[in-house]
Amino acid sequence: MPAATASGGGARAEEAAASSSSAPSCVGMRPEELAARLAAAGGPGAAAGDGGGAGGEEGEQERVLALREIKNQIIGNRTKKLLYLRLGAVPAVVAALAEPGASPAALVQAAAAAGSFACGVDDGARAVLDAGAAGHLTRLLAHPDEKVVDACARALRMIYQSKQAPKFDVNNEKNMDFLLSLLDSKNENVTELAANIISHSCDSNTEQLALCGAGVPQKLVGLFGGSMNLRDACLDSMTAIIRDNCDVASRFASMDHGKYFRSIVGLIHDRSPRTRLLSCLCLIALGHASPCHFPDRQIKTKLILVLLELIEEPGNVGDEAPLALTTLIKDSVELQKQAFSTNAVVKLSNHLLANSLETRRAVTILFALAELCSKQEESRSQLMSGQVSTLILDALKHDCADIRVAACSCLKNISRSSKVLSAGRISCDTVIAPLVQLLYDSSTSVQIAALGAICNIAVNLTPRKSVLLHSGVVSQLVNLSKSMDPTLRLKSVWALRNIMFLLNPKDKDFILKELTVSTLSSLICDSEHFVQEQTLALVQNLLDGHVDSVNYVIAEDGMVLNAISRQLNSASAPGVCVQGMLVLANMAAGDELNKEAVMDVIVPHQADRIKSSFVVNFLQSKDKQLRVATLWCILNLIYPKCDTSSTRVTRLQNVGVISQVKGMMNDPCLDCKNTRQRLAKEKLGKGALHRDVCREP
Amino acid sequence: MNPFVWRRGKAEKLLSLPVLEECFCACRQLPASMASSKKVVTRDEWERKLRDVKIRKEDMNRLVMNFLVTEGFVDAADKFRIESGTQPDIDLATITDRMEVKKAVQSGNVQEAIEKINDLNPTILDTNPQLYFHLQQQKLIELIRVGKINEALEFAQEELAPRGEENQAFLEEIEKTVALLVFEDVKNCPYGELLDVSQRLKTASEVNAAILTSQSHEKDPKLPSLLKMLIWTQNQLHEKAAYPRISNFSTAALEDPAI
């Protein structure tokens, strides 16, 4: 082996040129030369030993040296990987794996180089796969030389860690047998490879069931006794087999009277932090997939404690621990309460304060804090009263988009609290101004996160809405409501709807002037039904308590009303119909003109061609909310009793609405029944108005 | 706060240590005003208690083997394996390789070290960008040390600059290292410590730890942790009792309790 020196640089080319004529040496050689030499060393020409290429033993030796040098240049070095890719070195490297008489030394170097090309560079992984490396490497796992097997298993692990690698089809019986044989290997590099293949390939229900049926979980747990790295790989693939699969999860939990389950629980106190994290993740996946097989509250409390401790760990483990905690406590009031009582908010906050915002850890901690505040009032006020609240505001202006998103989701969840909002800590310029600024952000995910926070802040801002209105938020929300991105449209309309809630007439006019009637009607007919629904809820809040607002609905030849009519007649999604009927109900609570306009929508005018009104269908709907909304609308139309309302009753009778209402005497829904009774008695107060806000989930 | 309550809280964490528990009970019987007068454990009494504690020979041997393996005393480990029959938890041949890598870094042969690491396990440097960067940085430092200024500049531009683009922290490190080129008297310039032997040792120990981790081996030996725990425990106990403590850990001699 040529002696390696620390010298590189200027003399490299000459040195290489000088040495290549005497002894085969590749150290320090320029990539172009090296790639060419490798290409010449390989192939049938070289094997024949003629022409310019080197053949025989010497040729083989030269090839090993060239492969080794390429390997040493590319490992850890992205730039060099891309350079060699451009020079077309990958097929030559893989060709060395295919050579029937290749020496173990050449195979080891070629496998290592192929593995390195596949690591961290997508193009590299693709090139390695395109050259057929996976097949050669897999075949070489049966090579008699253990060093070759090690090198090939490591290279395949690199390949299977790339997203570019194809899924290993475990539904194929032959493949499954092969995988099982890998799991039974004595070589830990090979068993670890098997675990990596499972983690990479297993994501559908059938695959999970197939692996479980073949006894893979038992084998994986059996390998826990091996090295630390192997155990971690096995834990990771256990999680992949269990994730979101109730069947597999419950089978695993009860396997051998819970022995396998307990062996994973035992690992949450392992010495290695990474093992602790991975076993927590496995148990969290198990708990989510099969809650009934994981009722043990004690274990969940332990998981919270272990994860909070892991946040102190350096590197990847500490970065990922807050995310695992987030997944664990998601949607569970009880676990969030428990996390709060173990001082999670304080611990996470202190950690955030002690470190810079630059890191991935800051992002994951902010997400964990956001989750803690999603349902827990105490968490919210604790977070807002601490020093961290200032830090969250700084994070809104941070350079890194992920940090801005995370800070927004914290604010979104904190502002679910009426208490915090009415204390005025969020509804002030210092918070609202930067949030509104984020609506102009170049990243869509930041815009969406900021909209979420603004939605919730708008809900409880009633006395102080002017702060928001005069922050320039409305015009940007209107802009976003015309975005190509459906989520941006949804959330901007949602925010407008919440701002509109209980707003004074002057400010409602202000919003409508920005929004315009034509935008409003096109949003009602948006391609996405969730946008339609939000827009109709916005119209509802617009009509509530403000007589003149109706003008917007019937303005410009009734553009908005026509849009609503179109949606109701085309039997859109149930949610859209409910909101549409509530808009009509609010309108019908107005004067004669309004009532008649509503009548024109729900009763088709052509008396000769009696077409059944959609109202009849709505009254028969399985959706009780739709039935109630429709009943309210009819109630408002026929109240108060007078000549014109009797005409309306007749018209409704003609299209079969009244008989349908009569038939609803025994409606299973109490709301429907009550409304119907009031309808029958016709001795009601003023018809009900509907207005509503909805917090961002 | 009542000092006893506070101490009790501390002591309860250590219930697994019988000596402490007894001591705490003794404390509790004392009136608050006499908190400073500690229970005295004589040397005889102490040695008698220690005689009752059982330690397994195999555990001791394993701790010693763990120390030899982690610290890289490969010949000693091999002899110890033969003489004591204790099996190391790692292939002894890999220790030799690891030590060679470590030695290469310590003597400034960074390229040699990189190649040896790649022979040992090519995934180490590919999955550990920070270590790879530190080795490249060390390589630059070595070039500067021997005064190969042009080579150093070219290396910094071609090999290190792309790493700096990938990572802000790396960029700052590169700037510090390249700054060495500006000074006449590099040894005494602000970043002169980069040329110090301690920098090589730092890199070498990072390499050592990464190789051990790749072999599923803990990167620190267990004996030092055990000693640390002993010191901590003695300090805890010292607040509550006078007893024969060990101050000199090279002899492990018990000292008479100071009364």
Coordinates of N, CA and C in Angstrom, one line a residue, chain A residues 2 4-12 27 30 68-69 71-81 109 112 115-117 119 154-155 157-158 161 188 227-230 271, chain B residues 108-112 114-116 118-127 129 132 136 139 142-143 148 151 154-155 158-159 162-163 166 212-218 222 225:
Chain A
P2 N 0.6 2.2 -0.9 CA 1.5 3.4 -0.9 C 1.3 4.2 0.4
A4 N 0.5 7.0 2.7 CA -0.3 8.2 2.5 C 0.3 9.3 3.3
T5 N 0.3 10.5 2.8 CA 0.9 11.6 3.5 C -0.2 12.7 3.6
A6 N 0.1 13.6 4.5 CA -0.8 14.7 4.7 C -0.7 15.7 3.5
S7 N 0.2 15.6 2.7 CA 0.4 16.6 1.6 C -0.6 16.3 0.5
G8 N -1.2 17.4 0.0 CA -2.1 17.2 -1.1 C -1.7 18.3 -2.0
G9 N -2.7 19.0 -2.6 CA -2.5 20.3 -3.2 C -1.7 20.2 -4.5
G10 N -0.9 21.3 -4.6 CA -0.2 21.6 -5.9 C 0.6 20.5 -6.5
A11 N 1.2 19.7 -5.7 CA 2.2 18.8 -6.3 C 1.5 17.5 -6.7
R12 N 0.2 17.4 -6.5 CA -0.5 16.2 -6.7 C -0.4 15.6 -8.1
V27 N -2.9 7.5 -5.2 CA -3.1 8.5 -4.1 C -3.0 9.9 -4.7
R30 N -6.0 13.1 -9.7 CA -7.2 13.9 -10.0 C -8.4 13.0 -10.4
R68 N -10.1 2.0 -4.3 CA -9.9 2.5 -2.9 C -9.7 4.0 -2.9
E69 N -9.0 4.5 -3.8 CA -8.8 5.9 -3.9 C -10.1 6.7 -4.1
K71 N -13.0 5.7 -3.4 CA -13.7 5.5 -2.1 C -13.3 6.5 -1.1
N72 N -12.0 6.7 -0.9 CA -11.4 7.6 0.1 C -11.7 9.0 -0.3
Q73 N -11.8 9.3 -1.5 CA -12.1 10.7 -1.9 C -13.6 11.1 -1.7
I74 N -14.5 10.1 -1.9 CA -15.9 10.5 -1.9 C -16.5 10.3 -0.5
I75 N -16.0 9.5 0.4 CA -16.6 9.3 1.7 C -16.7 10.6 2.4
G76 N -17.9 11.0 2.8 CA -18.1 12.2 3.6 C -18.1 13.5 2.7
N77 N -17.8 13.3 1.4 CA -17.6 14.5 0.6 C -18.6 14.6 -0.5
R78 N -19.6 15.4 -0.3 CA -20.7 15.5 -1.3 C -20.2 16.0 -2.6
T79 N -19.4 17.0 -2.6 CA -18.9 17.6 -3.8 C -18.2 16.6 -4.7
K80 N -17.3 15.8 -4.1 CA -16.6 14.8 -4.8 C -17.6 13.7 -5.4
K81 N -18.6 13.4 -4.6 CA -19.5 12.4 -5.1 C -20.2 12.9 -6.4
Q109 N -13.6 -3.0 -1.9 CA -13.5 -1.6 -2.2 C -14.6 -1.1 -3.0
A112 N -17.8 -0.8 -0.9 CA -17.7 0.4 -0.1 C -18.0 1.7 -0.9
G115 N -21.7 1.9 -1.9 CA -22.4 2.3 -0.7 C -22.3 3.8 -0.4
S116 N -21.1 4.3 -0.6 CA -20.9 5.7 -0.3 C -21.6 6.6 -1.3
F117 N -21.5 6.2 -2.6 CA -22.3 7.0 -3.6 C -23.7 7.1 -3.2
C119 N -25.0 7.2 -0.3 CA -25.3 7.8 1.0 C -25.4 9.4 0.8
R154 N -23.1 -3.6 4.5 CA -23.0 -2.2 4.8 C -23.5 -1.3 3.6
A155 N -23.0 -1.7 2.4 CA -23.4 -0.9 1.2 C -24.9 -1.0 1.0
R157 N -27.1 -1.4 3.2 CA -27.8 -0.6 4.2 C -27.8 0.8 3.8
M158 N -26.7 1.3 3.3 CA -26.7 2.7 2.8 C -27.7 2.9 1.7
Q161 N -31.2 3.0 3.0 CA -31.5 4.2 3.8 C -31.9 5.3 2.9
E188 N -23.7 -9.8 12.2 CA -24.6 -8.7 12.7 C -24.8 -7.6 11.6
S227 N -25.6 -6.5 19.4 CA -25.0 -5.2 19.7 C -26.0 -4.1 19.8
M228 N -25.5 -2.9 20.3 CA -26.4 -1.8 20.5 C -27.0 -1.3 19.2
N229 N -26.1 -1.2 18.1 CA -26.6 -0.7 16.8 C -27.6 -1.6 16.2
L230 N -27.4 -2.9 16.4 CA -28.4 -3.9 15.8 C -29.7 -3.8 16.6
R271 N -29.2 2.0 28.9 CA -28.1 2.9 29.1 C -28.0 3.8 27.9
Chain B
G108 N -0.3 13.7 13.4 CA -0.5 14.6 12.3 C -0.7 14.0 11.0
N109 N -0.8 12.7 10.9 CA -1.0 12.0 9.6 C -2.5 11.8 9.3
V110 N -3.1 12.9 9.0 CA -4.6 12.9 8.9 C -5.1 12.0 7.8
Q111 N -4.5 12.2 6.6 CA -5.0 11.4 5.4 C -4.9 9.9 5.7
E112 N -3.8 9.5 6.3 CA -3.6 8.1 6.7 C -4.7 7.7 7.6
I114 N -7.7 9.0 7.9 CA -9.0 8.9 7.1 C -9.1 7.6 6.4
E115 N -8.0 7.2 5.7 CA -8.1 6.0 4.9 C -8.2 4.8 5.8
K116 N -7.6 4.8 6.9 CA -7.7 3.6 7.9 C -9.2 3.6 8.4
N118 N -11.8 4.5 6.9 CA -12.6 4.0 5.8 C -12.5 2.5 5.5
D119 N -11.3 2.0 5.8 CA -11.1 0.6 5.7 C -11.8 -0.1 6.8
L120 N -11.8 0.5 7.9 CA -12.4 -0.1 9.1 C -13.9 -0.2 8.9
N121 N -14.5 0.9 8.5 CA -15.9 0.9 8.3 C -16.3 2.2 7.5
P122 N -16.6 2.0 6.2 CA -16.8 3.1 5.3 C -18.0 4.0 5.7
T123 N -18.8 3.5 6.6 CA -20.0 4.3 6.9 C -19.8 5.4 8.0
I124 N -18.7 5.2 8.7 CA -18.4 6.2 9.8 C -18.4 7.6 9.4
L125 N -17.5 7.9 8.4 CA -17.4 9.3 8.0 C -18.5 9.8 7.1
D126 N -19.2 8.9 6.4 CA -20.3 9.3 5.6 C -21.5 9.7 6.4
T127 N -21.6 9.1 7.6 CA -22.8 9.4 8.4 C -22.4 10.4 9.6
P129 N -20.9 13.9 9.6 CA -20.3 15.1 8.9 C -19.4 15.9 9.8
Y132 N -16.0 14.2 10.0 CA -15.3 14.3 8.7 C -14.7 15.8 8.6
Q136 N -10.8 17.0 8.2 CA -10.4 17.9 7.1 C -9.7 19.2 7.7
K139 N -6.4 18.5 8.9 CA -5.5 18.3 7.8 C -5.0 19.7 7.4
E142 N -2.4 20.9 9.8 CA -1.1 20.3 9.7 C -0.4 20.9 8.5
L143 N -1.1 21.3 7.4 CA -0.4 21.9 6.3 C 0.2 23.3 6.7
K148 N 3.3 24.8 4.4 CA 2.9 24.7 3.0 C 1.7 25.6 2.7
E151 N -0.4 25.1 -0.7 CA -1.2 23.9 -0.6 C -2.4 24.1 0.4
E154 N -5.0 26.1 -1.2 CA -5.8 25.4 -2.2 C -6.7 24.4 -1.6
F155 N -6.2 23.7 -0.6 CA -7.0 22.7 0.2 C -8.2 23.4 0.8
E158 N -10.7 24.2 -2.1 CA -11.3 23.1 -2.8 C -12.1 22.1 -1.9
E159 N -11.5 21.9 -0.7 CA -12.1 20.8 0.1 C -12.9 21.4 1.3
P162 N -16.6 24.0 0.4 CA -17.9 23.4 0.2 C -18.6 23.0 1.5
R163 N -17.8 22.5 2.4 CA -18.3 22.1 3.7 C -18.9 23.3 4.5
E166 N -22.3 24.2 3.4 CA -23.3 23.3 3.8 C -23.7 23.6 5.3
L212 N -15.7 3.6 18.2 CA -16.3 2.8 19.3 C -17.8 2.7 19.1
T213 N -18.4 3.9 18.8 CA -19.9 3.9 18.6 C -20.3 3.0 17.4
S214 N -19.5 3.1 16.4 CA -19.8 2.2 15.2 C -19.7 0.8 15.5
Q215 N -18.9 0.4 16.6 CA -18.8 -1.0 17.0 C -19.7 -1.3 18.1
S216 N -20.7 -0.4 18.3 CA -21.7 -0.6 19.4 C -21.1 -0.7 20.7
H217 N -20.0 0.0 20.9 CA -19.3 0.0 22.1 C -19.4 1.3 22.8
E218 N -19.6 1.4 24.1 CA -19.6 2.7 24.7 C -18.3 3.4 24.6
K222 N -16.0 2.2 31.9 CA -16.9 2.3 33.1 C -16.2 2.6 34.4
S225 N -16.4 6.2 35.7 CA -17.7 6.5 36.2 C -18.0 6.0 37.6

